[in-house]
Tab-separated table of C-alpha atoms in Angstrom:
chain	number	residue	atom	x	y	z
A	3	UNK	CA	-5.383	-0.232	-9.300
A	4	UNK	CA	-1.648	-0.450	-8.828
A	5	UNK	CA	-0.451	-3.332	-6.682
A	6	UNK	CA	1.758	-1.057	-4.582
A	7	UNK	CA	1.079	2.666	-4.551
A	8	UNK	CA	3.342	5.458	-3.463
A	9	UNK	CA	3.176	9.185	-3.961
A	10	UNK	CA	6.014	9.999	-6.347
A	11	UNK	CA	6.793	13.306	-4.640
A	12	UNK	CA	9.065	15.063	-4.318
A	13	UNK	CA	8.475	15.269	-0.605
A	14	UNK	CA	10.462	18.177	0.770
A	15	UNK	CA	11.239	18.434	4.477
A	16	UNK	CA	13.615	20.729	6.354
A	17	UNK	CA	16.711	19.299	7.974
A	18	UNK	CA	15.931	17.925	11.418
A	19	UNK	CA	12.247	17.343	10.699
A	20	UNK	CA	10.406	14.034	10.532
A	21	UNK	CA	9.843	12.681	7.028
A	22	UNK	CA	6.802	10.462	6.587
A	23	UNK	CA	6.645	8.171	3.571
A	24	UNK	CA	3.506	6.205	2.832
A	25	UNK	CA	2.637	3.109	0.846
A	26	UNK	CA	-0.596	1.221	0.223
A	27	UNK	CA	-0.943	-2.224	-1.290
A	28	UNK	CA	-3.781	-4.150	-2.864
A	29	UNK	CA	-2.957	-7.813	-2.129
A	30	UNK	CA	-4.501	-8.794	1.209
A	31	UNK	CA	-2.320	-11.890	1.185
A	32	UNK	CA	0.829	-9.794	1.587
A	33	UNK	CA	2.864	-10.830	4.603
A	34	UNK	CA	6.220	-9.117	4.274
A	35	UNK	CA	6.947	-5.442	3.745
A	36	UNK	CA	10.186	-3.723	2.868
A	37	UNK	CA	11.651	-0.287	2.414
A	38	UNK	CA	14.545	0.282	0.052
A	39	UNK	CA	16.499	3.481	-0.423
A	40	UNK	CA	17.828	4.370	-3.853
A	41	UNK	CA	20.159	7.292	-4.353
A	42	UNK	CA	20.153	8.913	-7.772
A	43	UNK	CA	22.137	6.807	-10.207
A	44	UNK	CA	22.628	4.035	-7.654
A	45	UNK	CA	21.012	0.696	-6.949
A	46	UNK	CA	18.410	0.047	-4.219
A	47	UNK	CA	19.523	-0.921	-0.725
A	48	UNK	CA	17.339	-2.485	1.958
A	49	UNK	CA	16.862	-0.291	5.010
A	50	UNK	CA	13.896	-1.792	6.858
A	51	UNK	CA	11.528	-4.734	6.792
A	52	UNK	CA	8.432	-5.450	8.876
A	53	UNK	CA	6.147	-8.440	9.155
A	54	UNK	CA	3.802	-7.699	12.076
A	55	UNK	CA	1.273	-4.959	12.677
A	56	UNK	CA	2.627	-2.062	14.651
A	57	UNK	CA	5.900	-0.212	14.707
A	58	UNK	CA	9.464	-1.352	14.189
A	59	UNK	CA	12.280	1.013	15.030
A	60	UNK	CA	15.882	0.985	13.824
A	61	UNK	CA	17.885	4.057	14.665
A	62	UNK	CA	16.264	7.095	13.064
A	63	UNK	CA	13.944	4.891	10.996
A	64	UNK	CA	10.543	3.559	12.056
A	65	UNK	CA	8.418	1.306	9.890
A	66	UNK	CA	4.701	1.164	10.633
A	67	UNK	CA	2.329	-1.530	9.388
A	68	UNK	CA	-1.443	-1.718	9.426
A	69	UNK	CA	-2.580	-4.829	7.566
A	70	UNK	CA	-6.276	-4.085	8.069
A	71	UNK	CA	-5.839	-0.796	6.226
A	72	UNK	CA	-3.258	-2.282	3.846
A	73	UNK	CA	-0.917	0.510	4.699
A	74	UNK	CA	2.771	0.670	5.500
A	75	UNK	CA	4.806	3.757	6.256
A	76	UNK	CA	8.373	4.797	6.941
A	77	UNK	CA	9.222	7.599	9.332
A	78	UNK	CA	12.647	9.190	9.276
A	79	UNK	CA	13.421	11.252	12.364
A	80	UNK	CA	15.956	14.076	12.411
A	81	UNK	CA	16.112	14.064	8.620
A	82	UNK	CA	19.502	14.802	7.117
A	83	UNK	CA	20.439	15.980	3.624
A	84	UNK	CA	22.051	12.559	3.159
A	85	UNK	CA	18.570	11.033	3.459
A	86	UNK	CA	17.639	12.670	0.151
A	87	UNK	CA	16.856	9.737	-2.117
A	88	UNK	CA	13.986	7.764	-3.590
A	89	UNK	CA	12.363	5.352	-1.159
A	90	UNK	CA	10.870	2.196	-2.623
A	91	UNK	CA	8.165	0.233	-0.866
A	92	UNK	CA	7.996	-3.490	-1.646
A	93	UNK	CA	5.596	-6.206	-0.514
A	94	UNK	CA	5.505	-9.955	-0.759
A	95	UNK	CA	3.270	-12.879	0.133
A	96	UNK	CA	6.329	-14.392	1.745
A	97	UNK	CA	7.606	-17.945	1.515
A	98	UNK	CA	9.859	-17.289	-1.428
A	99	UNK	CA	7.302	-15.267	-3.378
A	100	UNK	CA	8.533	-12.318	-5.369
A	101	UNK	CA	8.715	-8.745	-4.211
A	102	UNK	CA	6.304	-6.278	-5.791
A	103	UNK	CA	7.663	-2.752	-5.790
A	104	UNK	CA	6.033	0.645	-5.825
A	105	UNK	CA	7.322	3.423	-8.049
A	106	UNK	CA	9.007	5.132	-5.113
A	107	UNK	CA	8.772	8.469	-3.331
A	108	UNK	CA	11.481	11.040	-3.858
A	109	UNK	CA	12.526	12.669	-0.604
A	110	UNK	CA	14.410	15.947	-0.484
A	111	UNK	CA	15.829	17.132	2.816
A	112	UNK	CA	16.606	20.816	2.611
A	113	UNK	CA	19.140	22.770	4.638
B	25	UNK	CA	35.989	-7.183	-5.719
B	26	UNK	CA	33.131	-7.415	-3.294
B	27	UNK	CA	29.370	-7.470	-3.529
B	28	UNK	CA	27.572	-7.617	-6.845
B	29	UNK	CA	29.199	-6.258	-9.968
B	30	UNK	CA	27.674	-5.627	-13.367
B	31	UNK	CA	29.217	-4.919	-16.751
B	32	UNK	CA	28.930	-2.902	-18.783
B	33	UNK	CA	27.619	0.033	-16.796
B	34	UNK	CA	26.297	1.740	-19.900
B	35	UNK	CA	25.283	0.230	-23.224
B	36	UNK	CA	23.895	1.752	-26.384
B	37	UNK	CA	22.733	-0.690	-29.010
B	38	UNK	CA	20.735	-0.713	-32.183
B	39	UNK	CA	17.630	-2.786	-32.604
B	40	UNK	CA	19.432	-5.354	-34.741
B	41	UNK	CA	22.403	-5.833	-32.429
B	42	UNK	CA	23.121	-8.706	-30.072
B	43	UNK	CA	24.729	-7.927	-26.746
B	44	UNK	CA	25.049	-9.479	-23.301
B	45	UNK	CA	24.902	-8.069	-19.799
B	46	UNK	CA	27.043	-9.705	-17.164
B	47	UNK	CA	26.528	-9.969	-13.431
B	48	UNK	CA	28.896	-11.468	-10.884
B	49	UNK	CA	28.343	-11.863	-7.172
B	50	UNK	CA	31.137	-12.405	-4.667
B	51	UNK	CA	28.883	-13.117	-1.680
B	52	UNK	CA	28.511	-16.883	-1.896
B	53	UNK	CA	24.790	-16.528	-2.575
B	54	UNK	CA	22.653	-19.183	-4.248
B	55	UNK	CA	19.900	-17.045	-5.775
B	56	UNK	CA	20.268	-14.395	-8.452
B	57	UNK	CA	17.774	-12.064	-10.063
B	58	UNK	CA	17.348	-9.771	-13.064
B	59	UNK	CA	15.195	-6.669	-12.670
B	60	UNK	CA	14.196	-3.929	-15.101
B	61	UNK	CA	13.771	-0.380	-13.842
B	62	UNK	CA	12.125	2.109	-16.187
B	63	UNK	CA	11.429	5.750	-15.444
B	64	UNK	CA	8.206	6.291	-13.527
B	65	UNK	CA	7.553	2.538	-13.342
B	66	UNK	CA	8.010	0.052	-10.516
B	67	UNK	CA	10.997	-2.225	-10.423
B	68	UNK	CA	10.005	-5.278	-12.468
B	69	UNK	CA	11.315	-8.744	-11.680
B	70	UNK	CA	12.332	-10.493	-14.896
B	71	UNK	CA	14.037	-13.748	-13.928
B	72	UNK	CA	14.986	-15.674	-10.815
B	73	UNK	CA	17.686	-18.322	-10.631
B	74	UNK	CA	18.142	-20.584	-7.647
B	75	UNK	CA	21.170	-22.870	-7.597
B	76	UNK	CA	21.638	-22.182	-11.302
B	77	UNK	CA	18.119	-23.299	-12.163
B	78	UNK	CA	15.637	-20.799	-13.532
B	79	UNK	CA	12.702	-20.781	-11.138
B	80	UNK	CA	10.784	-17.771	-12.345
B	81	UNK	CA	10.199	-16.064	-15.665
B	82	UNK	CA	7.742	-13.215	-15.440
B	83	UNK	CA	6.337	-13.123	-18.965
B	84	UNK	CA	9.496	-11.591	-20.337
B	85	UNK	CA	9.751	-11.376	-24.159
B	86	UNK	CA	12.003	-13.938	-25.771
B	87	UNK	CA	14.350	-11.212	-26.996
B	88	UNK	CA	15.708	-11.363	-23.435
B	89	UNK	CA	17.499	-14.632	-22.717
B	90	UNK	CA	19.068	-15.304	-19.323
B	91	UNK	CA	21.910	-17.671	-18.591
B	92	UNK	CA	23.310	-18.810	-15.257
B	93	UNK	CA	26.407	-20.984	-15.804
B	94	UNK	CA	27.207	-21.157	-12.078
B	95	UNK	CA	25.990	-19.657	-8.830
B	96	UNK	CA	28.301	-16.649	-9.101
B	97	UNK	CA	27.529	-15.525	-12.638
B	98	UNK	CA	24.393	-14.414	-14.404
B	99	UNK	CA	24.025	-13.158	-17.952
B	100	UNK	CA	21.240	-11.489	-19.855
B	101	UNK	CA	21.555	-11.961	-23.606
B	102	UNK	CA	19.831	-9.318	-25.686
B	103	UNK	CA	18.788	-9.464	-29.333
B	104	UNK	CA	16.474	-7.478	-31.606
B	105	UNK	CA	15.459	-5.160	-28.791
B	106	UNK	CA	12.901	-2.392	-29.053
B	107	UNK	CA	13.287	1.261	-27.966
B	108	UNK	CA	10.892	0.606	-25.068
B	109	UNK	CA	13.455	-1.834	-23.683
B	110	UNK	CA	15.673	1.123	-22.786
B	111	UNK	CA	15.966	1.034	-19.002
B	112	UNK	CA	18.243	0.317	-16.075
B	113	UNK	CA	18.828	-3.418	-15.718
B	114	UNK	CA	19.649	-4.479	-12.201
B	115	UNK	CA	21.101	-7.753	-11.043
B	116	UNK	CA	20.649	-8.876	-7.455
B	117	UNK	CA	21.554	-11.849	-5.317
B	118	UNK	CA	20.431	-13.317	-2.021
B	119	UNK	CA	21.546	-16.191	0.162
B	120	UNK	CA	18.744	-18.328	-1.192
B	121	UNK	CA	15.413	-17.824	-2.824
B	122	UNK	CA	13.627	-17.571	0.525
B	123	UNK	CA	15.949	-14.742	1.566
B	124	UNK	CA	14.798	-12.684	-1.392
B	125	UNK	CA	14.244	-9.650	0.802
B	126	UNK	CA	17.922	-9.513	1.706
B	127	UNK	CA	18.807	-8.901	-1.871
B	128	UNK	CA	22.012	-7.136	-2.689
B	129	UNK	CA	21.770	-5.168	-5.879
B	130	UNK	CA	24.485	-4.488	-8.381
B	131	UNK	CA	25.044	-0.974	-9.737
B	132	UNK	CA	23.018	-1.711	-12.871
B	133	UNK	CA	23.506	-1.416	-16.605
B	134	UNK	CA	21.929	1.632	-18.223
B	135	UNK	CA	20.698	0.349	-21.605
B	136	UNK	CA	19.665	2.593	-24.454
B	137	UNK	CA	18.161	1.043	-27.576
B	138	UNK	CA	18.312	3.254	-30.643
């Protein structure tokens, strides 16, 4: 079993729709959860992090965490073509422990 | 320059060559990282330096040798690599090791081993 699992995609959504990206993790000791965006040929950039169960909203982005189900998701509202990228999920036990990344989900927002 | 820079951006080397990757951060951070990103594989943490001291080495083969002469510079010395070492090598930095999540990544070095 992979430590952090993501569907590789591509996930195609029309412009203006909600894109839903999912991630599951195997380590029940995980405390911190992150979403990075990586454009093709570019390096990853942090867009959201969440520590507590529930939802965390930042602009068009909402991160959702369910520790009991070991599941974290990222919702992107009003998707734009500029959101087309690979989204990496990462988890950590916290306290200076390393990040463990998933393989990423490729999102394509179509006009 | 700002942020995290890496040189070279692209590197092709034979298996018997010796080369070095360079990373420089202009953010005043105290922690620096080397990652390997291969196609269809998760980002893999290779090394962590905190205040110029190596604090983590994730079972990386000895043909990869990191060096951190000061808090702004990080090198990855390469020798007798294998074709499977071809990948994107990313450097990152954060304020300190506990702020690992606020890592700023460099643009990466695309390495091809022939």
